[in-house]
Amino acid sequence: MAGNVTFLVEVLVGGIAAGLMYSLVALGFVLIFKASGVFNFAQGVMVLFSALTLVGLMERGVPVPAALALTALTMIALAFAIERVVLRPLVNQEPIILFMATIGLNFFLEGFGEMVWGANVKKLDVGIPDTSFIVRGVQMNRLELTAALTAAVLVAILAVLFQRTKIGRALRAVADDHEAALSIGIPLKTIWVVVWSVAGLVAIVAGIMWGAKSGVQFSLSLIALKSLPVLILGGFTSVPGAIVGGLIIGVGEKLGEVYWGPLVGGAIENWFAYVLALTFLLFRPQGLFGEKIIERV
Amino acid sequence: MIYRETGQFKSSYASDQAIFPVVQDRIFVLLVVAAAFLVPPLAANDYWLQAVLIPFLIYALAALGLNLLTGYAGQVSLGTGGFMAVGAYSAFKFSTSFPGLNIIVVFLLSGLIAALVGVVFGVPSLRIKGFYLAVATLAAQFFLIWLFNKVPWFVNYASSGTITAPTRTVLGVMVTGPQSTAGARYVVALGLVAVFALIAKNLVRGRVGRSWMAIRDRDIAAEIIGVRPLRTKLLAFAISSFYCGVAGAEFVFLYLGSAETLAFDINLSFLVLFMVIIGGLGSVLGSFLGAGFIVLVPIFLTNVPHLIGLSLPVALQKQMELMVFGALIIFFLIVEPNGLARLWQITKEKLRLWPFPH
């Protein structure tokens, strides 16, 4: 039986690790949604795009710190461009219109990234070894541990940013109501640039982790779709929700795949997360940590 | 317009509420439909029929389905590809299990199956709204595609995992299978689209459509005035999935000939969604305009560089296509969030006053 328990723990650890990776992508979504009410479908592609830029620069011989800094600058420039070209003309449009604009953005960035950096799979190596070690008979992976730590640090920083700073308060105000925020003198443009930049930086972190694990390739943006069930499970507006949702989805998915997958032919990872999230939503429509939506006429 | 509606007084409710209350509009639409039935099969070559017109009609039907759900009932769905797959695989099962069944009946039956599946995945819409629902419909997309991939029964245990349209006739004319002519398949597709567009047009201006729009605009208020949300939403899911299912069946039987689940992946869902956005949310005409636009853009992008003497590598062409699609969607949303249909409406209104703009 000891073997079984070890196996179970290994599955759990794998699930937690995978879940945290989803959480990293989901964090970017939450940031933008929380701070501007825009459902950013392009977050997955932003992750891919940042990883591509980083790898592309490193392949051209730019040293790692400089490449990181340049990628960060690129993402901030992207935030400016998105604000100017996409968001500003769409102020006061319905959320659904903004959502569809980000789908357009998604496609544009996908084509653009591929055009600039090429379509082949690239290896990303930022110096974190993807090796395993064994604690009490359970395999652990250094890369996954690093990802977990990074996620934890990021969440701590973001939580402070949102709850304790002036800009955080402004961000929450904008999310509540664009027009009201504008009328009390919150600069909407600045807020949007800030929040998309932060989301871009989070995307870089996620991109590094994902890229180091499975190489930088276009299937990454599809994997990133996995962070959507994480989001609906955790609630669109909750930073801790993104983490907890990620853990639940990651663990649930791995357990499902390992224990029930073989009964129905395997590869249920593709949809298990979605169905899990969907079932959950039937009982708690706003997600785990989402704000209770009170609707009035 | 070149004609005026002055002097056309309505003296009965029936004539006031006609689909096209202006005589000239009615004649124009009838002429267009008649021309669509007659001209392309005789005049267009196989390339045009096969690569432009047939996919256009099929996409238009799918877009019409999604437009009923998203544009009229306000339930955003990213699962269109999944529902189309249901239609395609049921059509395959029906036509191979009951070889005597008329192919049109097969299409309709597969639409019904898709409608049933749509209702099942529409149930959460009662509790989940907006973006949560959009994400939840992805469950339908991924689950259904997985199901058709994993269960060999759906492909009649073919080792290749593909479904192929069997040879079937309508009124003695071969319409599906490899020997059918593009013209015949075009006419079948057009016939179905024409009928379903008429039904849709009537649905959305009647009681059903009004209750959909009430739910879309303000669901709680609609509930208070007596629109039953569960029934209304599920009906929207059912009818929308029916349309998508028929479109999916046609997609394999009249257009591709044979397909595997890859043809129905999430990109198809997005493509249909784009048609609806670009064409115009909540517009029957918009579904057609959007489908035409999305079908023509890639053809345009492939041919224009050739015409001006450039030859782009295929990969670059694909990337350009993605970028242009993305940019166009953003452009459209900014310039006219209500899509091509709204532009057409504005043009008509301007022409109505022309040449006296004020």
XYZ file of C-alpha atoms in Angstrom:
655
model
C 0.000 0.000 0.000
C 2.919 2.321 0.700
C 3.641 2.375 -3.022
C 0.090 3.480 -3.715
C 0.281 6.307 -1.249
C 3.567 7.500 -2.714
C 1.996 7.362 -6.144
C -1.002 9.335 -4.961
C 1.259 11.959 -3.426
C 3.224 12.157 -6.644
C 0.039 12.695 -8.614
C -1.011 15.358 -6.158
C 2.331 17.135 -6.378
C 2.168 17.010 -10.160
C -1.352 18.403 -10.031
C -0.388 21.217 -7.721
C 2.526 22.110 -9.958
C 0.400 22.095 -13.107
C -2.297 24.046 -11.313
C 0.119 26.758 -10.283
C 1.205 27.098 -13.875
C -2.420 27.669 -14.874
C -2.722 30.116 -12.016
C 0.138 32.179 -13.383
C -1.758 32.687 -16.626
C -5.029 33.197 -14.796
C -3.462 35.916 -12.654
C -2.993 38.086 -15.711
C -6.669 37.660 -16.609
C -7.775 38.506 -13.093
C -5.623 41.613 -13.012
C -7.122 43.063 -16.130
C -10.660 42.047 -15.271
C -10.412 43.307 -11.714
C -8.921 46.600 -12.757
C -10.848 47.425 -15.889
C -13.722 44.995 -16.292
C -12.274 43.770 -19.572
C -12.289 40.040 -20.089
C -8.916 39.676 -21.764
C -9.065 36.624 -23.971
C -5.594 37.419 -25.283
C -3.793 36.741 -22.007
C -2.715 33.288 -23.179
C -1.244 34.746 -26.330
C 0.430 37.462 -24.313
C 2.171 34.726 -22.351
C 3.247 33.107 -25.587
C 4.269 36.402 -27.114
C 6.457 37.364 -24.161
C 8.129 33.939 -24.122
C 8.725 34.179 -27.865
C 10.253 37.623 -27.539
C 12.499 36.461 -24.728
C 13.668 33.376 -26.606
C 14.062 35.311 -29.823
C 16.278 37.870 -28.141
C 18.329 35.240 -26.376
C 18.825 33.347 -29.616
C 20.265 36.484 -31.115
C 22.922 36.527 -28.436
C 21.420 39.022 -25.996
C 22.467 38.091 -22.441
C 19.657 36.893 -20.158
C 19.215 39.990 -17.943
C 19.225 42.328 -20.928
C 16.793 40.064 -22.790
C 14.489 40.055 -19.758
C 14.607 43.826 -19.537
C 13.941 44.198 -23.257
C 11.024 41.773 -23.077
C 9.597 43.726 -20.166
C 9.934 46.913 -22.198
C 8.222 45.219 -25.141
C 5.286 44.197 -22.980
C 4.966 47.718 -21.590
C 5.094 49.125 -25.107
C 2.433 46.602 -26.046
C 0.294 47.832 -23.173
C 0.603 51.389 -24.463
C -0.274 50.282 -27.981
C -3.286 48.284 -26.820
C -4.577 51.178 -24.775
C -4.153 53.607 -27.644
C -5.367 51.480 -30.525
C -7.913 49.132 -28.999
C -9.207 50.316 -25.655
C -9.433 54.057 -25.971
C -11.769 54.045 -28.964
C -13.929 51.479 -27.197
C -14.504 53.306 -23.900
C -18.080 52.931 -22.708
C -18.828 50.097 -25.092
C -20.483 47.056 -23.645
C -18.227 44.456 -21.997
C -19.046 41.962 -24.711
C -17.649 44.271 -27.384
C -14.427 44.703 -25.414
C -14.229 40.947 -24.969
C -14.517 40.395 -28.692
C -11.872 43.045 -29.309
C -9.486 41.015 -27.181
C -10.268 37.957 -29.309
C -9.192 40.051 -32.280
C -6.093 41.042 -30.359
C -5.494 37.376 -29.652
C -5.405 36.550 -33.344
C -3.348 39.575 -34.234
C -0.663 38.844 -31.647
C -0.557 35.199 -32.633
C 0.104 36.060 -36.276
C 2.466 38.882 -35.369
C 4.561 36.828 -32.958
C 4.868 34.018 -35.433
C 5.836 36.404 -38.202
C 8.542 38.128 -36.181
C 10.039 35.170 -34.343
C 9.274 32.185 -36.568
C 6.972 29.256 -35.984
C 9.297 26.492 -34.851
C 9.529 25.153 -31.314
C 12.167 26.909 -29.268
C 13.906 25.882 -26.115
C 13.882 28.379 -23.310
C 16.629 28.060 -20.721
C 16.859 30.740 -18.072
C 19.059 28.731 -15.757
C 16.446 26.941 -13.661
C 17.245 23.242 -13.895
C 14.329 21.044 -14.893
C 15.566 18.211 -12.727
C 14.008 16.094 -10.056
C 14.982 15.168 -6.567
C 13.340 12.833 -4.121
C 11.894 13.712 -0.737
C 10.680 10.695 1.273
C 10.203 8.722 -1.886
C 8.226 11.432 -3.709
C 9.655 12.968 -6.855
C 9.844 16.741 -6.818
C 10.846 18.991 -9.651
C 13.018 22.062 -9.139
C 11.377 23.957 -11.967
C 7.911 23.305 -10.593
C 8.986 24.353 -7.130
C 10.385 27.558 -8.548
C 7.112 28.190 -10.352
C 5.211 27.637 -7.128
C 7.430 30.062 -5.245
C 7.169 32.640 -8.014
C 3.406 32.391 -8.004
C 3.298 32.852 -4.258
C 5.550 35.908 -4.397
C 3.552 37.396 -7.269
C 0.285 36.976 -5.439
C 1.699 38.617 -2.362
C 2.929 41.580 -4.380
C -0.346 41.921 -6.278
C -2.434 41.666 -3.142
C -0.455 44.513 -1.582
C -0.715 46.501 -4.796
C -4.482 46.184 -4.901
C -5.331 46.554 -1.244
C -2.733 48.905 0.155
C -1.735 51.423 -2.504
C -3.389 54.465 -3.972
C -3.111 53.115 -7.478
C -4.706 49.866 -6.349
C -7.704 51.768 -5.088
C -7.934 53.637 -8.376
C -7.777 50.330 -10.222
C -10.664 48.937 -8.234
C -12.651 52.094 -8.788
C -12.205 51.834 -12.547
C -13.307 48.230 -12.502
C -16.473 49.167 -10.656
C -17.562 51.871 -13.035
C -15.534 53.515 -15.796
C -17.592 56.634 -15.984
C -17.844 57.233 -12.276
C -14.088 56.760 -11.920
C -13.473 59.223 -14.732
C -15.762 61.780 -13.176
C -13.881 61.842 -9.886
C -10.622 62.449 -11.698
C -9.064 59.017 -12.027
C -7.021 59.021 -15.222
C -8.499 56.102 -17.097
C -5.753 56.024 -19.714
C -2.976 55.742 -17.157
C -4.835 53.085 -15.234
C -5.333 51.002 -18.341
C -1.693 51.261 -19.349
C -0.559 50.369 -15.838
C -2.782 47.371 -15.540
C -2.010 45.992 -18.983
C 1.685 46.497 -18.311
C 1.430 44.597 -15.046
C -0.512 41.868 -16.815
C 2.220 41.835 -19.461
C 4.887 41.405 -16.779
C 2.910 38.589 -15.185
C 2.685 37.092 -18.662
C 6.475 37.130 -18.898
C 6.771 35.199 -15.650
C 4.192 32.681 -16.834
C 5.904 32.532 -20.212
C 9.268 31.749 -18.629
C 7.805 28.961 -16.520
C 5.749 27.437 -19.314
C 8.526 27.871 -21.840
C 11.144 26.297 -19.615
C 8.869 23.332 -19.002
C 7.523 22.491 -22.427
C 9.381 24.676 -24.907
C 8.081 27.823 -26.545
C 5.616 26.893 -29.240
C 2.206 27.881 -30.456
C 0.392 25.134 -28.620
C 1.202 27.217 -25.533
C -1.650 29.560 -26.308
C -3.991 26.562 -26.316
C -2.657 25.353 -22.993
C -3.348 28.821 -21.748
C -7.043 28.255 -22.507
C -6.847 25.903 -19.535
C -6.556 28.893 -17.283
C -10.144 29.835 -18.172
C -11.773 27.131 -16.032
C -9.354 28.137 -13.294
C -10.767 31.613 -13.590
C -14.406 30.705 -13.464
C -13.725 28.415 -10.547
C -11.823 31.028 -8.584
C -13.937 33.984 -9.579
C -12.945 36.568 -12.155
C -12.062 39.226 -9.610
C -10.071 37.354 -7.033
C -6.285 37.065 -7.006
C -6.268 34.345 -4.333
C -9.111 32.731 -6.289
C -6.826 32.341 -9.282
C -4.348 30.421 -7.139
C -6.870 28.251 -5.298
C -8.792 27.642 -8.528
C -5.554 26.643 -10.200
C -4.743 24.189 -7.441
C -8.203 22.625 -7.553
C -8.187 22.348 -11.329
C -4.621 21.082 -11.461
C -5.124 18.425 -8.808
C -8.600 17.475 -9.984
C -7.434 17.140 -13.538
C -4.442 14.960 -12.678
C -6.480 12.757 -10.339
C -9.195 12.468 -12.964
C -6.753 11.579 -15.692
C -4.855 9.021 -13.628
C -7.775 7.307 -11.882
C -10.789 7.723 -14.171
C -9.140 8.529 -17.480
C -8.296 4.928 -18.380
C -11.932 3.895 -17.828
C -13.132 6.104 -20.664
C -10.192 5.997 -23.030
C -7.874 8.646 -21.650
C -7.052 12.200 -22.634
C -9.884 13.532 -20.515
C -7.517 16.317 -19.455
C -8.807 18.216 -22.474
C -12.219 18.807 -21.004
C -12.158 17.634 -17.417
C -11.223 21.062 -16.106
C -14.092 22.685 -17.996
C -16.687 20.210 -16.864
C -15.421 20.412 -13.290
C -15.678 24.193 -13.369
C -19.079 24.051 -15.052
C -20.506 21.658 -12.473
C -19.154 23.834 -9.729
C -20.705 26.958 -11.216
C -24.130 25.353 -11.128
C -23.941 25.557 -7.362
C -22.008 28.788 -6.928
C -22.337 30.926 -10.047
C -19.891 33.608 -8.972
C -17.029 31.184 -8.382
C -15.225 30.443 -5.143
C -14.032 33.912 -4.266
C -16.026 35.979 -6.704
C -18.107 38.816 -5.435
C -21.732 37.973 -5.002
C -23.537 39.591 -7.861
C -26.664 41.344 -6.721
C -28.883 42.252 -9.614
C -31.646 44.778 -9.567
C -33.780 46.138 -12.272
C -32.972 54.448 -52.730
C -33.709 54.528 -56.379
C -37.270 53.841 -55.365
C -39.432 55.530 -52.750
C -41.843 54.011 -50.333
C -44.103 57.043 -50.514
C -47.703 56.229 -51.173
C -47.535 52.661 -49.918
C -50.164 52.848 -47.229
C -50.843 49.838 -45.082
C -54.529 49.185 -44.485
C -54.282 45.926 -42.590
C -52.130 44.639 -39.745
C -50.975 41.773 -41.909
C -49.500 44.041 -44.549
C -48.009 46.348 -41.912
C -46.167 43.481 -40.277
C -44.961 41.789 -43.425
C -41.286 40.768 -43.481
C -40.629 43.229 -46.288
C -43.339 45.881 -46.058
C -42.042 47.805 -49.065
C -43.099 46.276 -52.382
C -39.790 46.991 -54.087
C -37.841 45.368 -51.244
C -39.956 42.261 -51.588
C -39.392 42.093 -55.315
C -35.680 42.740 -54.878
C -35.243 39.944 -52.347
C -37.254 37.526 -54.462
C -35.119 38.389 -57.473
C -31.915 37.891 -55.503
C -33.041 34.492 -54.253
C -34.177 33.443 -57.730
C -30.882 34.608 -59.204
C -28.983 32.741 -56.497
C -30.769 29.534 -57.485
C -30.312 29.977 -61.216
C -27.161 31.895 -62.026
C -24.295 30.243 -60.108
C -25.088 26.610 -61.049
C -25.122 27.644 -64.698
C -22.509 30.365 -64.791
C -20.000 29.786 -62.006
C -17.129 27.371 -62.451
C -16.358 24.593 -60.018
C -13.735 26.627 -58.186
C -16.192 29.367 -57.347
C -18.901 26.946 -56.336
C -16.636 24.678 -54.339
C -14.306 27.178 -52.696
C -16.489 30.234 -52.271
C -20.221 29.778 -52.633
C -20.786 26.453 -50.889
C -18.699 27.315 -47.806
C -20.334 30.736 -47.782
C -23.829 29.210 -47.582
C -22.820 26.714 -44.907
C -21.044 29.295 -42.780
C -23.992 31.615 -43.211
C -26.271 28.931 -41.760
C -23.927 28.375 -38.810
C -23.594 32.112 -38.269
C -27.375 32.403 -38.372
C -27.556 29.779 -35.634
C -25.013 31.490 -33.439
C -26.600 34.854 -34.114
C -29.940 33.607 -32.797
C -28.221 32.560 -29.586
C -25.684 35.343 -29.100
C -27.160 38.227 -31.041
C -30.816 37.800 -30.174
C -30.822 35.895 -26.895
C -27.565 37.396 -25.614
C -25.935 34.114 -24.595
C -22.329 34.182 -25.765
C -21.236 30.763 -26.945
C -17.794 29.513 -27.881
C -19.067 25.978 -28.480
C -20.349 26.345 -32.031
C -17.716 23.973 -33.405
C -18.853 21.298 -30.978
C -22.505 21.617 -31.988
C -21.568 21.541 -35.653
C -19.619 18.361 -34.965
C -22.712 16.834 -33.366
C -24.632 17.557 -36.552
C -21.925 16.140 -38.773
C -21.424 12.928 -36.798
C -25.148 12.301 -36.392
C -25.655 12.832 -40.105
C -22.919 10.279 -40.737
C -24.486 7.773 -38.350
C -28.002 8.289 -39.713
C -27.004 8.053 -43.334
C -24.878 4.942 -42.866
C -27.301 3.161 -40.527
C -30.402 3.901 -42.599
C -29.229 4.018 -46.232
C -32.802 4.469 -47.479
C -33.341 7.705 -45.608
C -33.555 10.843 -47.734
C -30.480 12.980 -47.205
C -32.525 16.092 -46.453
C -34.318 14.169 -43.720
C -30.905 13.090 -42.446
C -29.825 16.727 -42.226
C -32.944 17.681 -40.309
C -32.623 14.725 -37.941
C -29.008 15.589 -37.197
C -30.139 19.119 -36.489
C -32.581 17.705 -33.939
C -29.835 15.693 -32.261
C -27.679 18.805 -32.108
C -30.628 20.685 -30.609
C -30.925 18.074 -27.848
C -27.220 18.341 -27.080
C -27.516 22.124 -27.172
C -30.273 22.039 -24.565
C -28.116 19.909 -22.281
C -25.228 22.365 -22.497
C -27.641 25.282 -22.256
C -28.932 24.275 -18.837
C -26.130 26.090 -16.965
C -27.119 29.333 -18.723
C -29.880 29.733 -16.188
C -27.433 30.276 -13.380
C -24.321 31.421 -15.201
C -24.282 34.604 -17.183
C -22.064 36.585 -19.497
C -18.407 35.660 -19.576
C -18.826 32.810 -17.151
C -21.209 31.247 -19.623
C -18.891 31.930 -22.558
C -16.168 30.000 -20.802
C -18.585 27.297 -19.752
C -19.598 26.688 -23.361
C -15.982 25.779 -24.016
C -16.811 22.670 -21.982
C -19.203 21.683 -24.777
C -16.567 22.356 -27.390
C -13.817 20.299 -25.798
C -16.006 17.519 -24.427
C -17.869 16.850 -27.667
C -14.733 16.825 -29.804
C -13.074 14.479 -27.338
C -16.120 12.204 -27.387
C -16.118 11.885 -31.178
C -12.399 11.244 -31.112
C -12.535 8.566 -28.455
C -15.641 6.560 -29.241
C -15.080 4.527 -32.402
C -18.828 3.889 -32.749
C -19.271 7.419 -34.095
C -16.994 6.758 -37.049
C -18.313 3.227 -37.646
C -15.050 1.815 -36.268
C -13.004 3.265 -39.123
C -9.351 3.064 -38.189
C -8.623 6.425 -39.801
C -11.136 8.140 -37.531
C -12.611 10.099 -40.399
C -16.213 10.289 -41.519
C -16.952 10.303 -45.233
C -20.142 11.455 -46.869
C -21.840 8.483 -48.546
C -23.356 8.817 -51.997
C -26.993 9.950 -51.808
C -29.497 11.396 -54.228
C -32.356 13.873 -54.010
C -35.032 13.494 -56.688
C -32.646 11.368 -58.721
C -29.831 13.896 -58.633
C -26.611 12.959 -56.888
C -26.055 15.501 -54.128
C -23.516 13.990 -51.764
C -20.484 11.800 -52.149
C -17.515 12.152 -54.462
C -19.494 11.887 -57.743
C -21.939 14.691 -57.032
C -21.489 17.907 -58.966
C -20.689 21.155 -57.197
C -23.800 22.681 -58.752
C -26.121 20.115 -57.203
C -24.547 20.480 -53.778
C -24.797 24.248 -54.075
C -28.504 24.128 -54.805
C -29.163 21.856 -51.812
C -27.170 24.121 -49.515
C -28.907 27.203 -50.872
C -32.336 25.644 -50.500
C -31.727 24.789 -46.862
C -30.245 28.189 -46.077
C -33.104 29.998 -47.762
C -35.731 28.071 -45.824
C -33.928 28.426 -42.509
C -33.235 32.115 -43.015
C -36.944 32.653 -43.630
C -37.805 30.701 -40.495
C -35.240 32.665 -38.495
C -36.551 35.959 -39.808
C -40.040 34.983 -38.721
C -38.896 33.649 -35.370
C -37.089 36.791 -34.354
C -39.918 39.163 -35.162
C -42.471 37.081 -33.344
C -43.140 36.191 -29.748
C -40.095 33.949 -29.427
C -37.679 36.540 -30.776
C -39.125 39.245 -28.597
C -38.723 37.157 -25.477
C -35.122 36.415 -26.508
C -34.384 40.082 -26.905
C -36.038 40.888 -23.590
C -33.789 38.348 -21.872
C -30.767 39.744 -23.695
C -31.433 43.351 -22.836
C -32.303 42.956 -19.178
C -32.986 39.482 -17.975
C -34.410 40.301 -14.571
C -36.817 42.864 -15.930
C -37.868 40.349 -18.565
C -38.548 37.782 -15.874
C -40.702 40.244 -13.988
C -42.876 40.969 -17.000
C -43.489 37.287 -17.461
C -40.806 35.950 -19.794
C -39.797 32.576 -18.461
C -35.970 32.565 -18.509
C -35.461 28.797 -18.449
C -37.777 28.113 -21.348
C -36.594 31.078 -23.363
C -32.901 30.404 -22.949
C -33.179 26.677 -23.563
C -35.260 27.326 -26.667
C -32.536 29.669 -27.895
C -29.919 27.009 -27.278
C -32.062 24.363 -28.974
C -32.833 26.351 -32.115
C -29.330 27.747 -32.379
C -27.828 24.276 -32.034
C -30.308 22.950 -34.560
C -29.063 25.460 -37.110
C -25.432 24.769 -36.231
C -26.046 21.032 -36.400
C -27.533 21.230 -39.886
C -24.638 23.484 -40.897
C -22.192 20.944 -39.493
C -23.828 18.105 -41.406
C -23.686 20.150 -44.593
C -20.098 21.089 -43.779
C -19.049 17.457 -44.162
C -21.639 16.229 -46.660
C -21.746 19.111 -49.104
C -18.415 20.849 -48.656
C -15.527 18.804 -47.276
C -16.650 15.333 -48.357
C -14.811 13.742 -45.469
C -13.592 15.111 -42.186
C -12.195 14.292 -38.794
C -12.735 16.043 -35.493
C -9.918 18.454 -36.278
C -12.248 20.221 -38.717
C -14.503 21.180 -35.800
C -11.906 22.480 -33.371
C -12.147 25.694 -31.444
C -10.943 27.752 -34.398
C -14.187 26.973 -36.196
C -16.101 28.311 -33.199
C -14.105 31.514 -33.369
C -14.530 31.814 -37.102
C -18.323 31.628 -36.803
C -18.254 34.066 -33.906
C -16.299 36.512 -36.063
C -18.875 36.214 -38.811
C -21.544 37.143 -36.318
C -19.580 40.092 -34.931
C -18.501 41.460 -38.281
C -21.866 40.855 -39.872
C -23.810 42.311 -37.006
C -25.110 40.906 -33.743
C -28.840 40.450 -33.829
C -29.345 40.576 -37.558
C -30.328 37.847 -39.995
C -28.866 39.729 -42.929
C -25.690 40.286 -40.909
C -25.091 36.553 -40.660
C -24.907 36.385 -44.431
C -22.764 39.505 -44.787
C -20.376 38.291 -42.095
C -20.058 34.842 -43.627
C -19.394 36.352 -47.034
C -16.777 38.632 -45.604
C -14.921 35.915 -43.706
C -14.969 33.560 -46.692
C -13.703 36.214 -49.066
C -10.908 37.718 -46.959
C -8.547 34.701 -47.152
C -9.181 34.369 -50.890
C -8.456 38.046 -51.292
C -5.273 37.751 -49.237
C -4.092 34.782 -51.288
C -4.751 36.370 -54.633
C -3.796 40.002 -54.202
C -0.038 39.419 -53.702
C -0.112 37.232 -56.819
C -1.820 39.932 -58.823
C 0.762 42.549 -57.986
C 3.545 40.084 -58.686
C 4.537 39.155 -55.154
C 4.796 35.569 -54.055
C 4.599 35.180 -50.310
C 5.604 31.957 -48.612
C 2.639 29.920 -47.374
C 3.591 30.308 -43.705
C 3.766 34.066 -44.018
C 0.409 34.087 -45.783
C -1.141 32.178 -42.894
C 0.358 34.586 -40.380
C -0.772 37.583 -42.388
C -4.243 36.093 -42.450
C -4.322 35.809 -38.659
C -3.084 39.361 -38.273
C -5.494 40.780 -40.797
C -8.405 38.916 -39.192
C -7.446 40.173 -35.771
C -6.933 43.729 -36.931
C -10.165 43.721 -38.941
C -12.186 42.585 -35.961
C -10.786 45.328 -33.788
C -11.287 47.830 -36.601
C -14.893 46.792 -37.071
C -15.669 46.912 -33.390
C -14.274 50.413 -33.178
C -15.857 51.766 -36.331
C -19.182 49.989 -36.190
C -19.805 47.647 -33.257
C -23.077 46.654 -34.869
C -21.399 45.249 -37.923
C -21.921 45.260 -41.645
C -25.686 44.940 -41.318
C -25.790 48.278 -39.528
C -23.640 49.876 -42.238
C -26.116 48.617 -44.827
C -28.976 50.041 -42.813
C -27.254 53.422 -42.566
C -26.642 53.427 -46.309
C -30.289 52.690 -46.922
C -31.417 55.463 -44.643
C -29.061 57.929 -46.278
C -30.283 56.899 -49.724
C -33.875 57.297 -48.609
C -33.246 61.004 -48.118
C -30.922 61.396 -51.068
C -30.392 63.832 -52.716
C -31.725 65.999 -49.888
C -29.679 65.074 -46.839
C -31.662 67.150 -44.345
